[in-house]
Short mmCIF file of C-alpha atoms in Angstrom, two decimals:
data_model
loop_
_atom_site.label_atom_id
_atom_site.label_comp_id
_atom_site.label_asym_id
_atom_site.label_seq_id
_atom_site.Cartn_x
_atom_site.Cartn_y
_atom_site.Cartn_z
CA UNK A 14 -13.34 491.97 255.03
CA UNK A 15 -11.15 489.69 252.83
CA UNK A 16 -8.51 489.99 255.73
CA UNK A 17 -10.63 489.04 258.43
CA UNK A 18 -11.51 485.92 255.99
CA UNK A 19 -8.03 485.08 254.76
CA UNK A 20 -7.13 485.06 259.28
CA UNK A 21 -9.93 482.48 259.60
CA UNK A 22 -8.98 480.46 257.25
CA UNK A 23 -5.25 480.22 258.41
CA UNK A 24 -6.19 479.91 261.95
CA UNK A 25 -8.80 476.90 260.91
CA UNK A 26 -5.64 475.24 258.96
CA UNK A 27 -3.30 475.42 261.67
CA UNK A 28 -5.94 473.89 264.05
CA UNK A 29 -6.02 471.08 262.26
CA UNK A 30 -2.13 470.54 261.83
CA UNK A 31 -2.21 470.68 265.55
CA UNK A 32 -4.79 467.98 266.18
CA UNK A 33 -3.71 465.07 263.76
CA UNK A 34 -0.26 464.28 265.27
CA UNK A 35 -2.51 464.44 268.90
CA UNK A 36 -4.58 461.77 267.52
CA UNK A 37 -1.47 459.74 266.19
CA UNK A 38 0.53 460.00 269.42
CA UNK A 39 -3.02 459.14 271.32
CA UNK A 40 -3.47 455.66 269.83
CA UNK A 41 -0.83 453.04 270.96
CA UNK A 42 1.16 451.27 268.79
CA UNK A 43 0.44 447.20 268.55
CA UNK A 44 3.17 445.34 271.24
CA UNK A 45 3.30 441.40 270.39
CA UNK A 46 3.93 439.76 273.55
CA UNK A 47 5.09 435.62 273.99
CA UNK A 48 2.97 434.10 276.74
CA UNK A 49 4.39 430.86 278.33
CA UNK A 50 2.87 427.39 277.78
CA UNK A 51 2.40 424.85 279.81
CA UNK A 52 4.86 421.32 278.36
CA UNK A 53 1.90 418.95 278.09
CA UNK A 54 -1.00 420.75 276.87
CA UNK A 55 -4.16 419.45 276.03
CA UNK A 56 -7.46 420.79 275.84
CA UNK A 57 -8.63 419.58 279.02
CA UNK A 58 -7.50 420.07 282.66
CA UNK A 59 -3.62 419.03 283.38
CA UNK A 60 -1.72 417.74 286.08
CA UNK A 61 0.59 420.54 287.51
CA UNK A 62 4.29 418.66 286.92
CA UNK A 63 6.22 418.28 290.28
CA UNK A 64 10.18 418.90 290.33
CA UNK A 65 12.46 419.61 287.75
CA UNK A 66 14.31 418.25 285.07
CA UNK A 67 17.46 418.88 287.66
CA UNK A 68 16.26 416.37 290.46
CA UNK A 69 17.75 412.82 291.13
CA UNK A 70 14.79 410.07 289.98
CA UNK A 71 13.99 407.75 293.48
CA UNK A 72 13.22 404.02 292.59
CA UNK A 73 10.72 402.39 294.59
CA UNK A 74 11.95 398.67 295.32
CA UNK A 75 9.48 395.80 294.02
CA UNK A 76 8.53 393.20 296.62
CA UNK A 77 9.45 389.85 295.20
CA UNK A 78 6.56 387.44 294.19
CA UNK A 79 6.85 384.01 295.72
CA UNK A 80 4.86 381.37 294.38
CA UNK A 81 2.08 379.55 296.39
CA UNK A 82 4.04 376.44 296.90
CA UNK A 83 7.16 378.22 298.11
CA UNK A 84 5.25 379.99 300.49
CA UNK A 85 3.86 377.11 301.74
CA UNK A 86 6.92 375.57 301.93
CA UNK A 87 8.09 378.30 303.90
CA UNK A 88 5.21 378.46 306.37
CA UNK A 89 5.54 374.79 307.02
CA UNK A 90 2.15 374.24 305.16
CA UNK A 91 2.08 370.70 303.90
CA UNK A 92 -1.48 370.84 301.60
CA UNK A 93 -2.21 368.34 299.02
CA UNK A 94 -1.52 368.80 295.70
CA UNK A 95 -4.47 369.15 293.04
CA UNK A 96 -4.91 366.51 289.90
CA UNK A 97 -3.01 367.68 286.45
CA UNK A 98 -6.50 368.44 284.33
CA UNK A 99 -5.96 366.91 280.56
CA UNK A 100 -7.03 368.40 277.61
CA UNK A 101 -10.65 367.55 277.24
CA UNK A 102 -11.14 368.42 281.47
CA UNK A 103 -10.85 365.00 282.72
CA UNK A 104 -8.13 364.89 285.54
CA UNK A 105 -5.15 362.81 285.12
CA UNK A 106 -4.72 359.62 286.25
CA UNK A 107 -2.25 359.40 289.34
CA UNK A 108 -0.51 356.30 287.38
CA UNK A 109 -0.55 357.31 283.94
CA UNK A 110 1.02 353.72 283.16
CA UNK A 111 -2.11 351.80 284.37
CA UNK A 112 -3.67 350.16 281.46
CA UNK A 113 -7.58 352.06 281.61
CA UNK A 114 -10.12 350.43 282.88
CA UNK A 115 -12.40 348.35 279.76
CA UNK A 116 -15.47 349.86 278.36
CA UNK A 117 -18.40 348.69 279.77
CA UNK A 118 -20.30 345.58 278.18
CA UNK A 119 -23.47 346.34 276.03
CA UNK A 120 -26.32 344.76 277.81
CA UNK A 121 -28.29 344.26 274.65
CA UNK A 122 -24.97 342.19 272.95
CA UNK A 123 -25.16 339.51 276.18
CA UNK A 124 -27.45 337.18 274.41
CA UNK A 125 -24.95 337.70 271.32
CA UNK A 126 -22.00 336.06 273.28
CA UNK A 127 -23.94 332.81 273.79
CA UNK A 128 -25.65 332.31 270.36
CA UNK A 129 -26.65 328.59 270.92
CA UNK A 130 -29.64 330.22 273.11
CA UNK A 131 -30.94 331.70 270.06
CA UNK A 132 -31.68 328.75 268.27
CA UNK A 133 -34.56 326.54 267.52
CA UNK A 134 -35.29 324.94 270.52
CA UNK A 135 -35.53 321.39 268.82
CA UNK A 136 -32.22 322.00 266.83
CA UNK A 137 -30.40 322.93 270.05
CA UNK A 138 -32.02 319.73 271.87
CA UNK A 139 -31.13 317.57 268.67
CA UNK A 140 -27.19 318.78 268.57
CA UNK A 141 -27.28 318.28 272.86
CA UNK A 142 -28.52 315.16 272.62
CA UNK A 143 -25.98 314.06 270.22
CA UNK A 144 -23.22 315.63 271.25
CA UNK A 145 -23.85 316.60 275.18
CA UNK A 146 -24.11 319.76 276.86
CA UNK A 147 -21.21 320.76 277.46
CA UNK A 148 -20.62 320.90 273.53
CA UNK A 149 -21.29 324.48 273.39
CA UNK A 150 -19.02 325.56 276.22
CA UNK A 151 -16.32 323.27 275.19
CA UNK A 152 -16.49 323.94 270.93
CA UNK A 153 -17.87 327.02 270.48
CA UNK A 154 -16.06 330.58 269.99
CA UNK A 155 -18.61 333.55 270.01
CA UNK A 156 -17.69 336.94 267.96
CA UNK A 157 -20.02 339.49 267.98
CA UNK A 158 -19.93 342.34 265.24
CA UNK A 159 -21.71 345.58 265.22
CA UNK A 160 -22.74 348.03 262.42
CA UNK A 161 -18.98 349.92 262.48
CA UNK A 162 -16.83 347.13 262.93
CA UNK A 163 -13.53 347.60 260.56
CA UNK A 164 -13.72 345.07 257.94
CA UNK A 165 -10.25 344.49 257.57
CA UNK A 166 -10.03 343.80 261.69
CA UNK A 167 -12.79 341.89 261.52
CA UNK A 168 -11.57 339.49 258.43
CA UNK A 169 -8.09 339.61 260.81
CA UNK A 170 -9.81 338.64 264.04
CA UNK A 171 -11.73 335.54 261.51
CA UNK A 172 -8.73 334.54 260.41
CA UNK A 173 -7.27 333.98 263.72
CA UNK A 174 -10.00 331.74 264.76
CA UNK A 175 -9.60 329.34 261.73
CA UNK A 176 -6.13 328.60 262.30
CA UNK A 177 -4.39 331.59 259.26
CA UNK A 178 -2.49 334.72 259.39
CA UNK A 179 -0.51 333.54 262.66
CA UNK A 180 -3.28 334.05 265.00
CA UNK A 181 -3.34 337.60 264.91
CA UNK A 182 -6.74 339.20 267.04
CA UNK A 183 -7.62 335.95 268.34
CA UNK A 184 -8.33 336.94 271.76
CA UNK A 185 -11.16 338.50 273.05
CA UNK A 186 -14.89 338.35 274.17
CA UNK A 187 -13.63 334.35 275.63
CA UNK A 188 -11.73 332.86 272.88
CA UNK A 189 -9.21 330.84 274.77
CA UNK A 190 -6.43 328.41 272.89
CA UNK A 191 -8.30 325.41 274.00
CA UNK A 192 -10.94 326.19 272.33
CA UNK A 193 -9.67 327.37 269.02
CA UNK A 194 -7.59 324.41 268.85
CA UNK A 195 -10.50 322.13 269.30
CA UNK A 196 -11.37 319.29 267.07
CA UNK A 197 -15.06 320.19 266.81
CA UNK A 198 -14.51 323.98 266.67
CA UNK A 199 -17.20 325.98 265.81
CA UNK A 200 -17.17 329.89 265.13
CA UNK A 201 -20.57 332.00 265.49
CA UNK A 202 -20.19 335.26 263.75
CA UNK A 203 -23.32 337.09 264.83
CA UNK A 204 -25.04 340.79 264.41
CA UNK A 205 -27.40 342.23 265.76
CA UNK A 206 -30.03 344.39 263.81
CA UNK A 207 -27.92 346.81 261.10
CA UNK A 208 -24.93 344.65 261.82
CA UNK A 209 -26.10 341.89 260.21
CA UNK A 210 -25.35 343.35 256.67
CA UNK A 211 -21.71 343.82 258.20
CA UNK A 212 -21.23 339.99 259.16
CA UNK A 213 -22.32 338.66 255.82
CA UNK A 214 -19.60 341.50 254.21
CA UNK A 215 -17.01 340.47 256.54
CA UNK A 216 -17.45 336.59 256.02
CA UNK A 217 -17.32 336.84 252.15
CA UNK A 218 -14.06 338.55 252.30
CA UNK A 219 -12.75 335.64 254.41
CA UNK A 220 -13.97 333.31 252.09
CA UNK A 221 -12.28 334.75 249.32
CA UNK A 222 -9.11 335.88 251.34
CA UNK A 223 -8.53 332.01 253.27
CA UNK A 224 -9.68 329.96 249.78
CA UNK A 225 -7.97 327.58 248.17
CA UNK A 226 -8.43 324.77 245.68
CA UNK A 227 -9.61 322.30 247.58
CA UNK A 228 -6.98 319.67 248.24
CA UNK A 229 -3.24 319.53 249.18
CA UNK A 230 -0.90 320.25 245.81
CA UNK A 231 2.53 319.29 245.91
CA UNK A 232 4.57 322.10 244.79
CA UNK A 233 7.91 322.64 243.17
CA UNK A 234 11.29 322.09 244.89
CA UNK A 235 11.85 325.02 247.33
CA UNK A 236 15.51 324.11 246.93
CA UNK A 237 15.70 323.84 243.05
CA UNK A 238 19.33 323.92 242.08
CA UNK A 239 20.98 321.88 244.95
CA UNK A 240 22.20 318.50 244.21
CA UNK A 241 20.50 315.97 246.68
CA UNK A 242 17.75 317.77 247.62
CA UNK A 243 14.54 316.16 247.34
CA UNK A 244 12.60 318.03 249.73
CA UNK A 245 8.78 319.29 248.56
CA UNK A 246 6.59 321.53 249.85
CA UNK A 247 2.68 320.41 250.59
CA UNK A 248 -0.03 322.79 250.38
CA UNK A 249 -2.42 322.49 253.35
CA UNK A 250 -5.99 323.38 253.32
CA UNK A 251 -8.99 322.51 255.59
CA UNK A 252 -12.66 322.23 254.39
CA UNK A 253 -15.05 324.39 256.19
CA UNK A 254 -19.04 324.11 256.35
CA UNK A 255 -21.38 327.20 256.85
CA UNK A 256 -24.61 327.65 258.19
CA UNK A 257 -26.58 330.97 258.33
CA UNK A 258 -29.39 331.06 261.18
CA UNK A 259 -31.58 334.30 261.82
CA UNK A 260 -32.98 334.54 265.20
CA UNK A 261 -34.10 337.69 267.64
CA UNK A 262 -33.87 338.92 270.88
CA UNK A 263 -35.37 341.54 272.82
CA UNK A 264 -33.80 344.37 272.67
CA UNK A 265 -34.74 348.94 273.78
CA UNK A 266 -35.78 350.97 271.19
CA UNK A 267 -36.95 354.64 271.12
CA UNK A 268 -40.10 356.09 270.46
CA UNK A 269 -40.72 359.72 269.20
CA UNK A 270 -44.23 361.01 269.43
CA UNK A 271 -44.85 362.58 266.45
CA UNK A 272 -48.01 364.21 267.60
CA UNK A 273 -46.61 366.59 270.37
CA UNK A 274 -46.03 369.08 268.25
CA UNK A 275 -49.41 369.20 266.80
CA UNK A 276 -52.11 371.67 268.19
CA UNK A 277 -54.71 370.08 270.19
CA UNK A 278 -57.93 370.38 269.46
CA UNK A 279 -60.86 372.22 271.37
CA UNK A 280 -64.42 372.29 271.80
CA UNK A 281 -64.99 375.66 270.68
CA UNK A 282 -63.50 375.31 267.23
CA UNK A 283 -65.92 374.26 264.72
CA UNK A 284 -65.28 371.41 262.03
CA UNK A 285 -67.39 369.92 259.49
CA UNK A 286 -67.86 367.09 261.30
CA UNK A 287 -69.05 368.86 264.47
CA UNK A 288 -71.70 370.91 262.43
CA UNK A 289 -72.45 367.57 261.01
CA UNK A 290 -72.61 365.54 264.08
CA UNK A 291 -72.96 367.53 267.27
CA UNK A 292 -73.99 365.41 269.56
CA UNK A 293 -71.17 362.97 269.13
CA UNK A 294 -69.18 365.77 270.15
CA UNK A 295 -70.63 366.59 272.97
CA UNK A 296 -70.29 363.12 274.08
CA UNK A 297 -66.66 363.18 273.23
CA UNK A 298 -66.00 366.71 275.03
CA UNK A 299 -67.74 364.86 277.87
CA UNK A 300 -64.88 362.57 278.15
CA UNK A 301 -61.75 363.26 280.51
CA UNK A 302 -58.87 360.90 279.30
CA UNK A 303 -57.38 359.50 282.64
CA UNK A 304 -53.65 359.62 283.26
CA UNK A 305 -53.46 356.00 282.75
CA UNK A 306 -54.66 357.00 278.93
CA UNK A 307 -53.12 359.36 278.21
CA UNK A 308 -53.50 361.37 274.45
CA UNK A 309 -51.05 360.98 272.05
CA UNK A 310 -50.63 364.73 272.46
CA UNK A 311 -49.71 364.72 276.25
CA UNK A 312 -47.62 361.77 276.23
CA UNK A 313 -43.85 362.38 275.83
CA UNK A 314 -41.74 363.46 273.00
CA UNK A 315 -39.55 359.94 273.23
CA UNK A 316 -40.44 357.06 274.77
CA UNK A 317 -38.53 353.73 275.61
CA UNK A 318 -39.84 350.55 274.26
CA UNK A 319 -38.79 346.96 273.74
CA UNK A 320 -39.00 344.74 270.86
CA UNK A 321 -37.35 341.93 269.19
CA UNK A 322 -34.60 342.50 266.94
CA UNK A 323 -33.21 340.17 264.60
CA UNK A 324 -29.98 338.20 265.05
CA UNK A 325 -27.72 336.97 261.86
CA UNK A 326 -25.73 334.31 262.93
CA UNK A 327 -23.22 332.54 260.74
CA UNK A 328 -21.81 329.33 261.81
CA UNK A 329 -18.59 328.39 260.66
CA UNK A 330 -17.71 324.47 261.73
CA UNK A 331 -14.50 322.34 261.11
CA UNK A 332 -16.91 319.48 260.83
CA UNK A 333 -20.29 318.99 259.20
CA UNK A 334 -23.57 319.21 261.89
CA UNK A 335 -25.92 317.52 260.39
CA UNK A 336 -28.99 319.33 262.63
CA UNK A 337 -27.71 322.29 261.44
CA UNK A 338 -27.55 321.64 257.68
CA UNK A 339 -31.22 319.70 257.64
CA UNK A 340 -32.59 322.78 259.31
CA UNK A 341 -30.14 326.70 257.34
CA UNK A 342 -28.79 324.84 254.79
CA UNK A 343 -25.21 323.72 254.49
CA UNK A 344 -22.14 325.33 252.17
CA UNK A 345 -18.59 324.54 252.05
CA UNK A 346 -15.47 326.76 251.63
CA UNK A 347 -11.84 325.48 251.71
CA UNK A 348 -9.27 327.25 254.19
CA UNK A 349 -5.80 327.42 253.25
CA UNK A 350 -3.08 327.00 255.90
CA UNK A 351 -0.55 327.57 254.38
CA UNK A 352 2.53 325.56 252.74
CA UNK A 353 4.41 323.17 254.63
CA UNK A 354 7.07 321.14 253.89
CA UNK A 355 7.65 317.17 253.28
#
């Protein structure tokens, strides 16, 4: 019995021996294998790559570009050329050394340029009569200001007229020589509106930039030092008369409506006055305005109107006019020429 046990227990044992190397040699051993990949890889799709490294590269030949007007040229195409465009889109001017054309003259100014037609009617017929009609034409030199005329240009332009500084700025608007070197010269500095606050500035500096004392003042020898010299120099000054007239003319204003933007009223809305009165309402919601009258609602935002404007005129005369100083008021300034000598 313990034989027969001691068998089956060795035969068990050696079974087992036998089946673990069977189960070693059954399971493969790991192999690590190195796939190939691809030179550009990406996580998307790729292009397959065509060649090799080992074949010659072919350059395709670029066509040449001609320009437009070469290929014009070459076509026998003779076509116009287009304007140069500047920088704010205007084009060019074929002859950039024309002078440009002058601005265009302000409508509302043209009364300006002959001031005598803005005077009193009797003080116009008084200086005619005394000195003819043809005084204005022949005497007078118009300059018109407006509210952003330079101050020093227009003290420059002033000073031109009266006969100092050279005659620097002395043309323009009509002054001619004949004129400014007339006897009876007369120079209307007008503005119209705002400007007249600039002509009153503008003919205070002159006064104060032209003055002098009053009367010619001999001066010392210019040539002090040589022997024999009795030259002198002579200071010489002009007296001036100035007249201030205000006048007006008609000139376009706007209007803005300052009741579009207000909601109109209706019918339906109740106010105190409509509980309080109803039947004048209903007489008023009776009414259709015609298109003739129209509501200050309906009519436009800006509208175009004329009125007239006032006109500062100051006169400045080389001799006295006695219409004009019984009727503005006369005041003197002295002009200084300069020095001459004797």
């Amino acid at each position: 019995m313990a034989d027969a046990t001691a068998e089956a227990e060795k035969s068990s044992a050696q079974r087992e021996t036998e089946a673990t190397p069977a189960t070693a040699t059954a399971t493969p051993a790991p192999t690590t294998t190195t796939a190939s990949t691809a030179p550009y890889s990406s996580e998307g799709p790729t292009l397959p790559i065509l060649g090799t490294a080992g074949d010659p590269v072919v350059k395709i030949p670029t066509p040449a570009v001609s320009r437009p007007n070469e290929v014009e040229a070459a076509q026998g195409l003779d076509r116009p050329r287009k304007k140069r465009k500047t920088n704010n889109g205007t084009p060019a001017s074929p002859n950039p050394t024309s002078a440009p054309p002058p601005p265009p003259l302000n409508p509302t100014l043209e009364p300006l340029r002959k001031p005598w037609t803005l005077l009193p009617s009797e003080v116009r017929a008084a200086v005619e009569a005394r000195c003819g009609e043809g005084f204005w034409g022949g005497n007078c030199v118009a300059v018109v200001f407006t509210r952003n005329q330079n101050i020093r240009a227009g003290v420059n332009r002033l000073k031109g007229c009266l006969g100092v500084g050279g005659g620097r700025e002395t043309k323009g608007e009509g002054e001619v020589d004949e004129v400014l070197g007339s006897r009876g010269l007369v120079v209307a500095v007008s503005g119209l509106g705002d400007a007249a606050v600039k002509v009153v500035g503008v003919v205070e500096v002159l006064k104060r930039v032209v003055g002098g004392d009053g009367e010619g003042i001999k001066g010392v020898d210019i040539m002090e030092g040589v022997e024999g010299n009795e030259a002198e120099t002579q200071q010489r000054t002009e007296t001036w008369y100035l007249y201030t007239s205000l006048g007006s003319t008609p000139a376009a204003s706007r209007y803005t409506n300052k009741n579009i933007h207000k909601k109109p009223h209706t019918p339906d809305e109740p106010t105190i006055a409509g509980l309080e009165n109803k039947t004048a309402e209903e007489d008023d919601a009776s009414f259709e305005p015609t298109s003739a009258n129209p509501s200050p609602i309906d009519a436009p935002e800006t509208q175009k109107s004329e009125r007239n404007a006032p006109v500062l005129t100051v006169w400045l005369s080389r001799l006295p006019i006695a219409e004009f100083g019984a009727e503005f008021g006369e005041e003197k300034f002295v002009v200084n020429l300069g020095v001459r000598e004797t």
